[in-house]
Short mmCIF file of C-alpha atoms and ligand atoms in Angstrom, two decimals:
data_model
loop_
_atom_site.label_atom_id
_atom_site.label_comp_id
_atom_site.label_asym_id
_atom_site.label_seq_id
_atom_site.Cartn_x
_atom_site.Cartn_y
_atom_site.Cartn_z
CA MET A 983 0.00 0.00 0.00
CA ARG A 984 1.42 3.39 -0.96
CA SER A 985 0.20 5.89 1.50
CA ALA A 986 3.23 7.68 2.88
CA VAL A 987 1.29 10.90 3.07
CA ARG A 988 3.41 13.51 4.71
CA THR A 989 1.40 16.03 6.63
CA SER A 990 2.38 17.96 9.68
CA THR A 991 1.46 16.36 13.00
CA PRO A 992 -0.35 18.33 15.69
CA PRO A 993 1.67 19.85 18.49
CA PRO A 994 1.79 17.37 21.42
CA SER A 995 -0.18 19.73 23.65
CA ALA A 996 -3.07 20.08 21.21
CA PRO A 997 -6.16 18.13 22.30
CA PRO A 998 -7.25 15.53 19.73
CA LEU A 999 -9.83 16.60 17.23
CA ASP A 1000 -13.37 15.95 18.44
CA VAL A 1001 -14.98 14.89 15.16
CA ASP A 1002 -18.46 14.44 16.66
CA ARG A 1003 -18.33 18.03 17.86
CA ILE A 1004 -17.16 19.17 14.45
CA ARG A 1005 -19.86 17.20 12.64
CA ALA A 1006 -22.51 18.73 14.89
CA GLN A 1007 -21.55 22.15 13.52
CA PHE A 1008 -22.52 21.14 9.96
CA PRO A 1009 -26.32 21.03 9.68
CA LEU A 1010 -26.28 19.42 6.24
CA LEU A 1011 -24.50 16.34 7.55
CA ALA A 1012 -27.65 15.48 9.52
CA ARG A 1013 -29.58 15.13 6.26
CA GLU A 1014 -30.76 11.80 5.01
CA VAL A 1015 -30.38 10.71 1.40
CA ALA A 1016 -31.90 7.43 0.21
CA GLY A 1017 -33.19 6.86 3.73
CA ARG A 1018 -29.72 6.97 5.28
CA ARG A 1019 -27.52 9.57 6.90
CA ILE A 1020 -25.66 11.21 4.03
CA VAL A 1021 -22.04 10.20 3.50
CA TYR A 1022 -20.56 13.29 1.90
CA LEU A 1023 -17.32 12.51 0.09
CA ASP A 1024 -17.23 15.38 -2.40
CA SER A 1025 -15.50 18.12 -0.43
CA ALA A 1026 -12.97 18.79 -3.20
CA ALA A 1027 -15.91 20.01 -5.30
CA THR A 1028 -17.21 22.11 -2.42
CA THR A 1029 -17.15 21.70 1.35
CA GLN A 1030 -20.23 21.76 3.53
CA LYS A 1031 -20.72 24.88 5.65
CA PRO A 1032 -20.59 25.13 9.43
CA GLN A 1033 -23.42 26.85 11.28
CA SER A 1034 -21.13 29.79 12.08
CA VAL A 1035 -20.69 30.57 8.37
CA ILE A 1036 -24.40 30.22 7.63
CA GLU A 1037 -25.15 32.49 10.60
CA ALA A 1038 -22.56 35.08 9.59
CA VAL A 1039 -24.09 35.40 6.12
CA CYS A 1040 -27.66 35.57 7.52
CA ASP A 1041 -26.62 38.05 10.21
CA PHE A 1042 -25.06 40.30 7.60
CA TYR A 1043 -28.23 40.40 5.51
CA ARG A 1044 -30.47 40.67 8.56
CA HIS A 1045 -28.66 43.44 10.41
CA HIS A 1046 -25.92 45.12 8.39
CA ASN A 1047 -26.76 44.84 4.70
CA SER A 1048 -25.53 47.84 2.73
CA ASN A 1049 -23.00 48.61 0.02
CA VAL A 1050 -19.32 49.06 0.93
CA HIS A 1051 -16.97 52.05 0.59
CA ARG A 1052 -19.85 54.22 -0.65
CA GLY A 1053 -22.01 55.72 2.06
CA VAL A 1054 -21.56 57.87 5.13
CA HIS A 1055 -24.50 56.20 6.84
CA ARG A 1056 -24.21 53.71 9.68
CA LEU A 1057 -25.04 50.59 7.70
CA SER A 1058 -22.48 51.35 5.01
CA HIS A 1059 -19.82 51.79 7.69
CA GLU A 1060 -20.79 48.47 9.25
CA ALA A 1061 -20.76 46.66 5.91
CA THR A 1062 -17.37 48.17 5.03
CA GLU A 1063 -15.97 47.17 8.41
CA ALA A 1064 -17.24 43.61 8.01
CA TYR A 1065 -15.87 43.36 4.45
CA GLU A 1066 -12.46 44.79 5.31
CA GLY A 1067 -12.41 42.73 8.51
CA ALA A 1068 -12.72 39.61 6.37
CA ARG A 1069 -9.74 40.79 4.32
CA GLU A 1070 -7.71 41.10 7.54
CA LYS A 1071 -8.67 37.53 8.39
CA ALA A 1072 -7.61 36.33 4.93
CA LYS A 1073 -4.30 38.11 5.38
CA ALA A 1074 -3.65 36.42 8.71
CA PHE A 1075 -4.79 33.03 7.42
CA LEU A 1076 -2.39 33.12 4.46
CA GLY A 1077 0.45 34.69 6.41
CA ALA A 1078 0.44 37.70 4.08
CA ALA A 1079 2.24 40.88 5.03
CA ASP A 1080 -0.49 43.30 4.03
CA PRO A 1081 -4.28 43.03 3.61
CA ALA A 1082 -4.02 45.20 0.49
CA GLU A 1083 -2.24 42.29 -1.21
CA CYS A 1084 -5.35 40.12 -0.72
CA ILE A 1085 -7.75 40.74 -3.60
CA PHE A 1086 -11.28 39.40 -3.24
CA VAL A 1087 -12.23 37.45 -6.35
CA ARG A 1088 -14.98 34.93 -7.14
CA GLY A 1089 -12.63 32.01 -6.60
CA ALA A 1090 -9.41 30.40 -7.77
CA THR A 1091 -10.58 30.50 -11.40
CA GLU A 1092 -11.01 34.25 -11.35
CA GLY A 1093 -7.74 34.69 -9.45
CA ILE A 1094 -5.76 32.87 -12.14
CA ASN A 1095 -7.57 34.68 -14.98
CA LEU A 1096 -6.79 37.99 -13.32
CA VAL A 1097 -3.07 37.18 -13.26
CA ALA A 1098 -3.14 35.83 -16.83
CA GLN A 1099 -4.82 38.95 -18.17
CA ALA A 1100 -3.40 41.74 -16.02
CA PHE A 1101 0.08 40.40 -15.30
CA ALA A 1102 0.98 37.98 -18.10
CA ARG A 1103 -0.76 39.44 -21.13
CA PRO A 1104 0.96 42.85 -21.13
CA ARG A 1105 4.37 41.25 -20.56
CA LEU A 1106 4.46 38.24 -22.86
CA GLY A 1107 5.36 37.93 -26.52
CA PRO A 1108 6.49 35.32 -29.04
CA GLY A 1109 9.36 33.23 -27.66
CA ASP A 1110 8.17 33.55 -24.05
CA GLU A 1111 6.96 30.46 -22.23
CA ILE A 1112 4.53 29.62 -19.46
CA LEU A 1113 5.18 26.36 -17.61
CA VAL A 1114 2.42 24.34 -15.94
CA THR A 1115 2.13 20.63 -15.17
CA VAL A 1116 0.00 17.87 -16.64
CA MET A 1117 -1.94 17.60 -13.37
CA GLU A 1118 -3.47 21.09 -13.51
CA HIS A 1119 -7.17 21.83 -13.18
CA HIS A 1120 -8.56 23.43 -16.35
CA SER A 1121 -8.62 26.71 -14.43
CA ASN A 1122 -4.83 26.67 -14.45
CA ILE A 1123 -4.56 25.72 -18.12
CA VAL A 1124 -7.17 27.60 -20.14
CA PRO A 1125 -6.40 31.13 -18.82
CA TRP A 1126 -2.77 30.59 -19.90
CA GLN A 1127 -3.85 29.21 -23.28
CA LEU A 1128 -5.89 32.38 -23.78
CA ALA A 1129 -2.91 34.53 -22.80
CA CYS A 1130 -0.72 32.57 -25.23
CA GLU A 1131 -3.23 33.07 -28.07
CA GLN A 1132 -3.28 36.79 -27.29
CA THR A 1133 0.50 37.23 -27.09
CA GLY A 1134 2.17 34.53 -29.17
CA ALA A 1135 3.74 32.97 -26.07
CA THR A 1136 3.94 29.17 -25.68
CA LEU A 1137 2.41 26.97 -22.97
CA ARG A 1138 4.46 23.98 -21.79
CA ALA A 1139 3.35 21.22 -19.44
CA ALA A 1140 5.69 19.17 -17.24
CA PRO A 1141 4.85 15.46 -17.19
CA ILE A 1142 3.83 13.29 -14.23
CA ASP A 1143 4.74 9.69 -13.43
CA ASP A 1144 2.50 6.64 -12.99
CA ASP A 1145 1.85 7.60 -9.36
CA GLY A 1146 0.72 11.05 -10.41
CA ALA A 1147 3.81 12.80 -9.06
CA LEU A 1148 5.64 15.54 -10.93
CA ILE A 1149 8.74 14.22 -12.74
CA TRP A 1150 11.21 16.67 -11.33
CA ASP A 1151 13.97 16.20 -13.92
CA GLU A 1152 11.53 16.82 -16.74
CA PHE A 1153 10.12 19.87 -14.99
CA GLU A 1154 13.64 21.27 -14.60
CA LYS A 1155 14.46 20.56 -18.25
CA LEU A 1156 11.44 22.61 -19.31
CA LEU A 1157 12.60 25.59 -17.27
CA SER A 1158 14.75 28.06 -19.15
CA GLU A 1159 15.39 31.76 -19.49
CA ARG A 1160 12.38 31.76 -21.85
CA THR A 1161 10.09 30.74 -18.94
CA ARG A 1162 8.34 33.89 -17.76
CA ILE A 1163 5.63 32.31 -15.63
CA VAL A 1164 5.40 29.03 -13.71
CA ALA A 1165 1.84 28.18 -12.64
CA VAL A 1166 1.40 25.00 -10.61
CA VAL A 1167 -1.29 23.40 -8.51
CA HIS A 1168 -0.32 23.08 -4.84
CA ALA A 1169 -2.48 19.95 -4.41
CA SER A 1170 -4.17 18.21 -7.35
CA ASN A 1171 -7.95 17.87 -7.20
CA ALA A 1172 -7.97 14.78 -9.43
CA LEU A 1173 -5.06 12.84 -7.90
CA GLY A 1174 -4.43 14.34 -4.49
CA THR A 1175 -0.74 14.85 -5.29
CA VAL A 1176 0.84 17.55 -3.12
CA ASN A 1177 3.54 19.23 -5.18
CA PRO A 1178 6.99 20.23 -3.89
CA VAL A 1179 5.94 23.84 -4.17
CA LYS A 1180 8.85 25.44 -2.33
CA ARG A 1181 11.27 23.71 -4.63
CA ILE A 1182 9.16 24.74 -7.63
CA VAL A 1183 9.19 28.38 -6.48
CA GLU A 1184 12.97 28.32 -6.02
CA ALA A 1185 13.53 26.69 -9.41
CA GLY A 1186 11.15 29.15 -11.12
CA HIS A 1187 12.84 32.12 -9.52
CA GLY A 1188 16.19 30.63 -10.50
CA VAL A 1189 15.38 31.28 -14.17
CA GLY A 1190 13.78 34.64 -13.45
CA ALA A 1191 10.16 33.44 -13.74
CA VAL A 1192 7.22 34.56 -11.65
CA VAL A 1193 5.47 31.70 -9.80
CA LEU A 1194 1.74 31.32 -9.21
CA LEU A 1195 0.40 28.54 -6.98
CA ASP A 1196 -3.17 27.28 -7.22
CA GLY A 1197 -4.12 26.58 -3.61
CA ALA A 1198 -7.79 25.70 -4.21
CA GLN A 1199 -7.38 22.19 -2.76
CA VAL A 1200 -5.08 23.20 0.07
CA ALA A 1201 -6.78 25.91 2.10
CA ALA A 1202 -9.04 23.55 4.12
CA HIS A 1203 -6.44 20.81 4.46
CA LEU A 1204 -2.87 21.98 4.96
CA PRO A 1205 -1.33 25.07 6.55
CA ILE A 1206 -0.42 27.85 4.13
CA ASP A 1207 2.53 30.07 4.96
CA LEU A 1208 3.16 32.54 2.14
CA PRO A 1209 6.49 33.91 3.38
CA ASP A 1210 7.78 30.36 3.65
CA LEU A 1211 6.50 29.40 0.19
CA GLY A 1212 8.03 32.49 -1.38
CA CYS A 1213 5.68 32.47 -4.40
CA ASP A 1214 4.52 35.55 -6.30
CA PHE A 1215 0.79 34.77 -6.50
CA TYR A 1216 -1.42 32.36 -4.54
CA THR A 1217 -5.12 31.80 -4.98
CA VAL A 1218 -7.90 30.05 -3.02
CA SER A 1219 -11.65 29.49 -3.35
CA GLY A 1220 -13.83 30.25 -0.32
CA HIS A 1221 -16.33 27.48 -1.01
CA LYS A 1222 -13.66 24.79 -0.77
CA MET A 1223 -12.65 26.01 2.70
CA PHE A 1224 -16.07 26.01 4.42
CA GLY A 1225 -17.04 29.45 3.10
CA PRO A 1226 -19.73 30.54 0.63
CA THR A 1227 -19.53 30.19 -3.14
CA GLY A 1228 -18.61 33.20 -5.26
CA ILE A 1229 -15.80 34.45 -3.04
CA GLY A 1230 -12.09 33.70 -2.98
CA VAL A 1231 -8.75 35.40 -2.58
CA LEU A 1232 -5.96 36.18 -4.97
CA TRP A 1233 -2.85 37.10 -3.04
CA GLY A 1234 -0.04 38.78 -4.95
CA LYS A 1235 3.22 40.48 -4.03
CA ARG A 1236 2.60 44.19 -3.78
CA GLU A 1237 5.27 45.04 -6.38
CA HIS A 1238 3.50 42.81 -8.94
CA LEU A 1239 0.00 44.01 -8.13
CA GLU A 1240 1.11 47.62 -8.31
CA SER A 1241 2.75 47.08 -11.68
CA MET A 1242 -0.41 45.54 -13.16
CA PRO A 1243 -3.12 47.51 -14.97
CA PRO A 1244 -6.69 46.98 -13.76
CA TRP A 1245 -8.44 43.99 -15.27
CA MET A 1246 -12.02 45.18 -15.07
CA GLY A 1247 -13.26 48.76 -14.97
CA GLY A 1248 -16.17 50.12 -12.98
CA GLY A 1249 -17.17 51.49 -9.63
CA ASP A 1250 -14.84 51.28 -6.62
CA MET A 1251 -11.66 50.71 -8.66
CA ILE A 1252 -11.14 54.34 -9.58
CA GLU A 1253 -9.59 57.38 -7.96
CA ARG A 1254 -10.97 59.98 -10.41
CA VAL A 1255 -12.91 59.55 -13.65
CA SER A 1256 -13.17 62.08 -16.45
CA PHE A 1257 -13.40 61.86 -20.23
CA GLU A 1258 -9.87 63.22 -20.41
CA GLY A 1259 -8.58 60.24 -18.46
CA THR A 1260 -9.15 58.09 -15.41
CA THR A 1261 -6.87 57.30 -12.52
CA TYR A 1262 -7.18 54.14 -10.46
CA ALA A 1263 -7.65 53.36 -6.82
CA ASP A 1264 -4.84 51.98 -4.69
CA LEU A 1265 -4.67 48.28 -3.85
CA PRO A 1266 -6.81 46.30 -3.32
CA GLY A 1267 -9.59 48.46 -4.82
CA LYS A 1268 -7.89 48.63 -8.24
CA PHE A 1269 -8.83 44.98 -8.81
CA GLU A 1270 -12.28 44.98 -7.22
CA ALA A 1271 -14.49 46.75 -9.77
CA GLY A 1272 -18.20 46.89 -9.01
CA THR A 1273 -20.13 45.92 -5.91
CA PRO A 1274 -18.29 42.95 -4.45
CA ASN A 1275 -19.68 39.80 -2.83
CA ILE A 1276 -19.89 41.44 0.57
CA ALA A 1277 -21.86 38.72 2.35
CA GLY A 1278 -19.58 36.14 0.73
CA ALA A 1279 -16.53 37.86 2.18
CA VAL A 1280 -18.18 37.97 5.60
CA GLY A 1281 -18.95 34.26 5.32
CA LEU A 1282 -15.37 33.57 4.26
CA GLY A 1283 -14.18 35.45 7.34
CA ALA A 1284 -16.32 33.14 9.50
CA ALA A 1285 -14.93 30.12 7.64
CA ILE A 1286 -11.40 31.30 8.40
CA ASP A 1287 -12.39 31.62 12.07
CA PHE A 1288 -13.70 28.05 11.95
CA LEU A 1289 -10.41 26.85 10.45
CA ALA A 1290 -8.37 28.78 13.01
CA ASP A 1291 -10.48 27.46 15.92
CA THR A 1292 -10.25 23.89 14.66
CA GLY A 1293 -6.55 24.20 13.80
CA VAL A 1294 -5.37 23.52 10.26
CA GLU A 1295 -2.43 21.43 11.55
CA ARG A 1296 -4.85 19.22 13.46
CA ILE A 1297 -7.07 18.94 10.40
CA ALA A 1298 -4.04 17.91 8.33
CA ALA A 1299 -3.05 15.23 10.83
CA TYR A 1300 -6.61 13.90 11.10
CA GLU A 1301 -7.10 13.78 7.32
CA HIS A 1302 -3.75 12.06 6.96
CA GLU A 1303 -5.02 9.25 9.21
CA LEU A 1304 -8.31 9.08 7.31
CA LEU A 1305 -6.50 8.95 3.99
CA GLU A 1306 -4.31 6.08 5.15
CA TYR A 1307 -7.34 4.21 6.42
CA GLY A 1308 -9.31 4.83 3.21
CA THR A 1309 -6.33 3.85 1.05
CA GLY A 1310 -6.17 0.55 2.92
CA ARG A 1311 -9.92 -0.06 2.67
CA LEU A 1312 -10.12 0.66 -1.05
CA SER A 1313 -6.90 -1.18 -1.93
CA ALA A 1314 -8.49 -4.31 -0.49
CA VAL A 1315 -11.39 -4.20 -2.98
CA GLU A 1316 -10.81 -6.67 -5.79
CA GLY A 1317 -10.51 -5.02 -9.20
CA LEU A 1318 -10.14 -1.51 -7.78
CA ARG A 1319 -7.20 0.62 -8.87
CA LEU A 1320 -6.30 3.84 -7.15
CA VAL A 1321 -5.34 6.63 -9.55
CA GLY A 1322 -2.97 8.97 -7.75
CA THR A 1323 -0.56 7.26 -5.40
CA ALA A 1324 2.12 9.92 -5.04
CA PRO A 1325 4.22 9.80 -1.86
CA GLU A 1326 2.78 13.14 -0.72
CA LYS A 1327 -0.98 13.32 -0.98
CA SER A 1328 -3.90 15.28 0.29
CA ALA A 1329 -7.19 13.63 1.21
CA VAL A 1330 -8.36 12.54 -2.25
CA LEU A 1331 -9.06 8.95 -3.30
CA SER A 1332 -9.53 8.66 -7.07
CA PHE A 1333 -10.13 5.19 -8.43
CA VAL A 1334 -11.46 2.99 -11.20
CA LEU A 1335 -13.06 -0.44 -10.92
CA ASP A 1336 -12.56 -3.18 -13.51
CA GLY A 1337 -15.46 -3.48 -15.91
CA VAL A 1338 -17.65 -0.74 -14.43
CA HIS A 1339 -17.95 2.81 -15.73
CA PRO A 1340 -17.27 5.46 -13.04
CA HIS A 1341 -20.67 7.09 -13.69
CA ASP A 1342 -22.42 3.79 -12.90
CA ILE A 1343 -20.45 3.55 -9.67
CA GLY A 1344 -21.39 7.11 -8.73
CA THR A 1345 -25.07 6.46 -9.44
CA ILE A 1346 -25.18 3.26 -7.41
CA LEU A 1347 -23.31 4.90 -4.52
CA ASP A 1348 -25.83 7.74 -4.62
CA HIS A 1349 -28.61 5.20 -4.09
CA GLU A 1350 -26.77 4.27 -0.90
CA GLY A 1351 -26.63 7.90 0.21
CA ILE A 1352 -22.93 8.25 -0.65
CA ALA A 1353 -21.92 11.40 -2.56
CA VAL A 1354 -18.78 11.11 -4.69
CA ARG A 1355 -17.75 12.88 -7.87
CA THR A 1356 -17.32 10.98 -11.12
CA GLY A 1357 -15.90 12.26 -14.38
CA HIS A 1358 -12.73 14.02 -15.47
CA HIS A 1359 -12.79 16.44 -12.53
CA CYS A 1360 -11.98 19.36 -14.85
CA ALA A 1361 -8.55 17.81 -15.34
CA GLN A 1362 -8.81 16.13 -18.73
CA PRO A 1363 -5.03 16.05 -19.33
CA VAL A 1364 -4.77 13.91 -16.17
CA MET A 1365 -7.32 11.47 -17.59
CA ASP A 1366 -5.41 11.41 -20.90
CA ARG A 1367 -2.17 10.72 -19.03
CA PHE A 1368 -3.71 7.66 -17.41
CA GLY A 1369 -5.66 6.63 -20.52
CA LEU A 1370 -8.98 6.91 -18.69
CA PRO A 1371 -12.23 8.65 -19.61
CA ALA A 1372 -13.06 9.28 -15.97
CA THR A 1373 -12.49 8.22 -12.38
CA VAL A 1374 -14.56 8.05 -9.23
CA ARG A 1375 -13.29 10.52 -6.66
CA ALA A 1376 -13.93 10.40 -2.94
CA SER A 1377 -12.57 13.57 -1.38
CA LEU A 1378 -12.35 13.91 2.39
CA SER A 1379 -12.69 16.70 4.88
CA VAL A 1380 -12.40 17.17 8.61
CA TYR A 1381 -16.02 16.07 9.16
CA ASN A 1382 -15.52 12.64 7.57
CA THR A 1383 -15.01 9.51 9.62
CA ARG A 1384 -13.74 5.97 9.23
CA GLU A 1385 -17.40 4.92 9.11
CA ASP A 1386 -17.83 7.03 5.98
CA LEU A 1387 -14.95 5.16 4.37
CA ASP A 1388 -16.39 1.82 5.50
CA ALA A 1389 -19.68 2.83 3.86
CA LEU A 1390 -17.79 3.72 0.67
CA ALA A 1391 -15.95 0.39 0.61
CA GLY A 1392 -19.23 -1.44 1.30
CA GLY A 1393 -20.95 0.50 -1.50
CA ILE A 1394 -18.21 -0.43 -3.95
CA GLU A 1395 -18.53 -4.10 -2.97
CA GLU A 1396 -22.23 -3.78 -3.74
CA VAL A 1397 -21.36 -2.35 -7.18
CA ARG A 1398 -19.09 -5.33 -7.78
CA ARG A 1399 -21.88 -7.74 -6.83
CA LEU A 1400 -24.30 -6.02 -9.21
CA PHE A 1401 -21.85 -6.14 -12.12
CA ARG A 1402 -20.66 -9.70 -11.59
N1 C6P B 2679 -12.23 21.99 -8.48
C1 C6P B 2679 -13.42 19.89 -8.16
O1 C6P B 2679 -14.44 19.20 -8.01
P1 C6P B 2679 -13.33 27.45 -8.54
O2 C6P B 2679 -14.33 26.73 -9.40
O3 C6P B 2679 -12.83 28.71 -9.16
O4 C6P B 2679 -13.76 27.60 -7.13
O5 C6P B 2679 -12.06 26.47 -8.43
C2 C6P B 2679 -11.41 26.04 -9.58
C3 C6P B 2679 -10.33 25.07 -9.22
C4 C6P B 2679 -9.01 25.45 -9.40
N2 C6P B 2679 -8.01 24.64 -9.04
C5 C6P B 2679 -8.23 23.44 -8.49
C6 C6P B 2679 -7.08 22.60 -8.09
C7 C6P B 2679 -9.54 23.00 -8.28
O6 C6P B 2679 -9.76 21.81 -7.72
C8 C6P B 2679 -10.62 23.83 -8.68
C9 C6P B 2679 -12.06 23.37 -8.54
C10 C6P B 2679 -13.54 21.39 -8.24
O7 C6P B 2679 -12.31 19.38 -8.18
C11 C6P B 2679 -14.58 21.80 -9.21
S1 C6P B 2679 -14.14 21.40 -10.88
#
């Protein structure tokens, strides 16, 4: 069994994670599907929301709803304070130096598009290269393809091995003085692979490239320490870290953000507008045109509080245990092959089963009240690499238990019986 998942262990003084207490904070987990308590194993698609996040969003609309940065009245002050307070929380959570470097976006997809359009596009030309890996989510491929079409630059992709790990020598060979941008997923949504991101940042900087990390699958699972990572851009999605949909953060080094033109124009991103010419607001406003997702930001702030109270290191250690247990349970199923067995993994179990299409597995599991994702997981080059049309993916979170994984293994045995 390959499951040497390296995650940080909790400090010895930290009390063990009380999963029952955590589960009790997630109202949706009490729901029944197909007459049974739901087994939710699709947290990589989106996590469930704790009561505190739901309450924070409701409280905002009930008591403080107003637009931000626009009014002198009480409610507008309160809304602005709540919105900017959430930015402070994001700053602390990521270990950023300055809240102004934390741009609120809709999610990781928008964060990467913003960098592709406002940072890469004005700088790139024919002969320049952008380096990604084969394991990227489409959100970290297509924005760069668009930038390449617009500028004449070339997109290169570093290969992965049969375990789904980056082939370091090949990655290094693809790096050259032509490489202007390196954009890599911190943890793969389709395989679970955790990339050696510090090494990637160092290697990218070594050839003078700017490095973006896609942290969508990391924020709810592993600690993020931006100064330690040393990257230039980092992006997360709120809904994958217990927050609402439609909100996320793009963090960028101030020098880069300041050197970038605005991406979208509109209200709130300007200093002064006239037909003779317009000047732009300082960071972060320059990149937040229009009325933002204020309640979403407030909810994200509550999600960050939940993560801080629970302890990301403790979550990492707990999920590590769960992943090892689940790897063992699934490896024991006859005809099942895990796809993604890299030495360093986050809590994702992708697999295929001999003779059964992943969609059939997902449908049968759903009849048992088990929610998994089936398909290409918006990572078609990963499927091509493994010669598969699709996989079944069970993705774990802090509220999952060994019983959930037992139910999954039992459900797959049932699929096998039906297809015998
Ligand atoms: N992955 C999944 O089921 P958005 O949609 O912008 O919040 O996140 C995009 C994204 C970017 N990078 C990675 C590594 C991701 O996993 C995702 C979203 C979901 O795996 C939906 S396709």
